[in-house]
Amino acid sequence: MLLGFLLFYVGAVLFLNGLWLMDRIQDREIVVINIVSGLVAAGVVIQGAFGSDAGIQSVRAAALTLMFATTYLWVAYNRLVAVDGRGLGWFSLFVAITTVPVFLRGISGAQSMTEVWLAGNWLIWGVLWFMYFLLLALGRPILRQTAWVTLIAGIVTGWLPGFLLLDGLL
């Protein structure tokens, strides 16, 4: 259930950040969903890493989830202080590289369609974070493409599966 809760907000923040990149939402307004989603992810991190049931798998998941929390809180910070985002771009490269072994471990050990889907999400998220590296750190002119990938990834990897998990349909 916690995965559905987290993915639901990942979907919301990615969908809205995609709209923001399309200039449909103002800089100061996008801060709210990024803070909320960052705090939701941080709560999952705390429970997974430090909760009474914490173990090897939950700590690993918490470490990976912290990359999401950090990203969303960093986006909010950048909008509040009006910086160019190069630091977030370089962090995005770190995250994109990190998703490669996560995807490979997930796909090679997948024993169900759900596990294949989860591994595929890491591949999609890795591509997205790499696009943010190109856009923010290197200044590549891919804003429109990044906006669409962000929006679609929000629906496919977050909102829809999160909603289905919360409703017990997945």
Tab-separated table of C-alpha atoms in Angstrom:
chain	number	residue	atom	x	y	z
A	1	MET	CA	0.000	0.000	0.000
A	2	LEU	CA	2.904	2.343	0.778
A	3	LEU	CA	4.227	1.872	-2.779
A	4	GLY	CA	0.848	2.931	-4.201
A	5	PHE	CA	0.800	5.973	-1.918
A	6	LEU	CA	4.288	7.000	-3.023
A	7	LEU	CA	3.704	6.350	-6.722
A	8	PHE	CA	0.456	8.310	-6.667
A	9	TYR	CA	2.364	11.422	-5.592
A	10	VAL	CA	5.274	10.695	-7.924
A	11	GLY	CA	2.688	10.687	-10.690
A	12	ALA	CA	1.173	13.950	-9.518
A	13	VAL	CA	4.485	15.769	-9.258
A	14	LEU	CA	5.827	14.507	-12.586
A	15	PHE	CA	2.570	15.303	-14.393
A	16	LEU	CA	2.446	18.816	-12.931
A	17	ASN	CA	6.169	19.414	-13.457
A	18	GLY	CA	5.633	18.477	-17.108
A	19	LEU	CA	2.881	21.081	-17.344
A	20	TRP	CA	5.126	23.588	-15.570
A	21	LEU	CA	7.890	22.967	-18.111
A	22	MET	CA	5.288	23.662	-20.815
A	23	ASP	CA	4.714	27.022	-19.116
A	24	ARG	CA	1.183	26.075	-17.991
A	25	ILE	CA	2.011	26.561	-14.276
A	26	GLN	CA	4.010	29.412	-12.749
A	27	ASP	CA	7.367	28.897	-11.010
A	28	ARG	CA	6.121	29.874	-7.561
A	29	GLU	CA	3.006	27.723	-7.814
A	30	ILE	CA	4.843	24.502	-8.753
A	31	VAL	CA	6.651	24.674	-5.411
A	32	VAL	CA	3.637	23.281	-3.518
A	33	ILE	CA	3.393	19.865	-5.229
A	34	ASN	CA	7.175	19.457	-5.181
A	35	ILE	CA	7.305	20.063	-1.422
A	36	VAL	CA	4.326	17.785	-0.758
A	37	SER	CA	5.755	14.994	-2.932
A	38	GLY	CA	9.227	15.456	-1.480
A	39	LEU	CA	7.816	15.144	2.032
A	40	VAL	CA	5.741	12.071	1.100
A	41	ALA	CA	8.849	10.420	-0.336
A	42	ALA	CA	10.894	11.479	2.715
A	43	GLY	CA	8.271	9.886	4.982
A	44	VAL	CA	8.582	6.627	3.034
A	45	VAL	CA	12.366	6.876	3.346
A	46	ILE	CA	12.200	7.337	7.115
A	47	GLN	CA	9.796	4.421	7.543
A	48	GLY	CA	11.830	2.144	5.252
A	49	ALA	CA	15.259	2.994	6.617
A	50	PHE	CA	14.504	3.502	10.294
A	51	GLY	CA	11.132	1.820	10.945
A	52	SER	CA	10.763	-1.184	13.210
A	53	ASP	CA	10.653	-3.538	10.184
A	54	ALA	CA	13.749	-2.041	8.492
A	55	GLY	CA	15.913	-4.620	6.767
A	56	ILE	CA	18.297	-4.901	3.858
A	57	GLN	CA	15.588	-4.586	1.189
A	58	SER	CA	13.725	-1.701	2.841
A	59	VAL	CA	16.936	0.261	3.458
A	60	ARG	CA	17.958	-0.220	-0.198
A	61	ALA	CA	14.509	0.949	-1.310
A	62	ALA	CA	14.732	3.918	1.078
A	63	ALA	CA	18.112	4.945	-0.339
A	64	LEU	CA	16.689	4.881	-3.859
A	65	THR	CA	13.497	6.672	-2.823
A	66	LEU	CA	15.577	9.429	-1.235
A	67	MET	CA	16.737	10.345	-4.751
A	68	PHE	CA	13.104	11.203	-5.571
A	69	ALA	CA	12.587	13.192	-2.364
A	70	THR	CA	15.802	15.116	-2.949
A	71	THR	CA	14.877	15.890	-6.550
A	72	TYR	CA	11.433	17.255	-5.695
A	73	LEU	CA	12.648	19.316	-2.754
A	74	TRP	CA	15.495	20.661	-4.905
A	75	VAL	CA	13.064	21.695	-7.651
A	76	ALA	CA	11.006	23.545	-5.006
A	77	TYR	CA	14.114	25.227	-3.605
A	78	ASN	CA	15.270	26.299	-7.074
A	79	ARG	CA	11.912	27.927	-7.773
A	80	LEU	CA	11.872	29.741	-4.440
A	81	VAL	CA	15.359	31.209	-4.805
A	82	ALA	CA	15.265	31.532	-8.614
A	83	VAL	CA	18.483	29.751	-9.555
A	84	ASP	CA	19.263	28.128	-12.895
A	85	GLY	CA	19.237	24.497	-11.715
A	86	ARG	CA	22.744	23.435	-12.758
A	87	GLY	CA	23.322	21.764	-9.393
A	88	LEU	CA	20.109	19.792	-9.783
A	89	GLY	CA	21.237	18.905	-13.301
A	90	TRP	CA	24.466	17.376	-12.033
A	91	PHE	CA	22.581	15.551	-9.274
A	92	SER	CA	20.301	14.224	-12.014
A	93	LEU	CA	23.343	12.712	-13.760
A	94	PHE	CA	24.269	10.923	-10.514
A	95	VAL	CA	20.720	9.588	-10.257
A	96	ALA	CA	20.529	8.599	-13.943
A	97	ILE	CA	23.740	6.580	-13.608
A	98	THR	CA	22.434	4.977	-10.412
A	99	THR	CA	19.265	3.800	-12.186
A	100	VAL	CA	21.273	1.642	-14.632
A	101	PRO	CA	22.293	-1.079	-12.149
A	102	VAL	CA	18.908	-0.796	-10.414
A	103	PHE	CA	17.185	-1.501	-13.732
A	104	LEU	CA	19.606	-4.336	-14.618
A	105	ARG	CA	19.255	-5.986	-11.192
A	106	GLY	CA	15.465	-5.614	-11.382
A	107	ILE	CA	15.048	-6.992	-14.892
A	108	SER	CA	17.472	-9.893	-14.403
A	109	GLY	CA	15.780	-10.988	-11.182
A	110	ALA	CA	12.194	-10.343	-12.248
A	111	GLN	CA	9.901	-13.273	-11.551
A	112	SER	CA	6.592	-11.599	-12.303
A	113	MET	CA	5.114	-9.015	-14.626
A	114	THR	CA	4.942	-6.597	-11.679
A	115	GLU	CA	8.695	-6.923	-11.159
A	116	VAL	CA	9.317	-6.402	-14.900
A	117	TRP	CA	7.103	-3.306	-14.737
A	118	LEU	CA	9.020	-1.973	-11.701
A	119	ALA	CA	12.337	-2.517	-13.478
A	120	GLY	CA	10.956	-0.763	-16.565
A	121	ASN	CA	9.987	2.204	-14.410
A	122	TRP	CA	13.607	2.552	-13.332
A	123	LEU	CA	14.633	2.633	-16.983
A	124	ILE	CA	12.074	5.361	-17.742
A	125	TRP	CA	13.078	7.363	-14.657
A	126	GLY	CA	16.756	7.018	-15.608
A	127	VAL	CA	16.082	8.415	-19.073
A	128	LEU	CA	14.085	11.257	-17.529
A	129	TRP	CA	16.792	12.142	-15.010
A	130	PHE	CA	19.377	12.025	-17.828
A	131	MET	CA	17.240	14.454	-19.811
A	132	TYR	CA	17.249	16.783	-16.793
A	133	PHE	CA	21.049	16.538	-16.727
A	134	LEU	CA	21.223	17.494	-20.400
A	135	LEU	CA	18.700	20.315	-19.955
A	136	LEU	CA	19.910	21.829	-16.673
A	137	ALA	CA	23.632	21.071	-16.397
A	138	LEU	CA	24.597	21.194	-20.073
A	139	GLY	CA	21.948	23.630	-21.301
A	140	ARG	CA	20.811	21.462	-24.209
A	141	PRO	CA	17.693	22.788	-25.996
A	142	ILE	CA	15.388	19.898	-25.059
A	143	LEU	CA	12.858	21.672	-22.845
A	144	ARG	CA	9.814	20.673	-24.910
A	145	GLN	CA	10.856	17.015	-25.140
A	146	THR	CA	11.716	16.899	-21.432
A	147	ALA	CA	8.335	18.393	-20.574
A	148	TRP	CA	6.469	15.720	-22.525
A	149	VAL	CA	8.562	12.838	-21.184
A	150	THR	CA	8.035	14.173	-17.653
A	151	LEU	CA	4.274	14.419	-18.126
A	152	ILE	CA	3.923	10.975	-19.750
A	153	ALA	CA	6.240	9.333	-17.192
A	154	GLY	CA	4.071	10.824	-14.467
A	155	ILE	CA	1.012	9.072	-15.851
A	156	VAL	CA	2.617	5.749	-16.831
A	157	THR	CA	5.059	5.171	-13.948
A	158	GLY	CA	3.330	7.026	-11.151
A	159	TRP	CA	-0.261	8.149	-11.208
A	160	LEU	CA	-1.903	5.197	-12.965
A	161	PRO	CA	-0.066	2.377	-11.148
A	162	GLY	CA	-0.257	4.294	-7.860
A	163	PHE	CA	-3.993	4.678	-8.239
A	164	LEU	CA	-4.426	1.013	-9.172
A	165	LEU	CA	-2.327	-0.102	-6.187
A	166	LEU	CA	-4.309	2.106	-3.827
A	167	ASP	CA	-7.551	0.633	-5.178
A	168	GLY	CA	-6.227	-2.914	-4.810
A	169	LEU	CA	-6.424	-3.546	-8.549
A	170	LEU	CA	-2.701	-4.111	-8.976
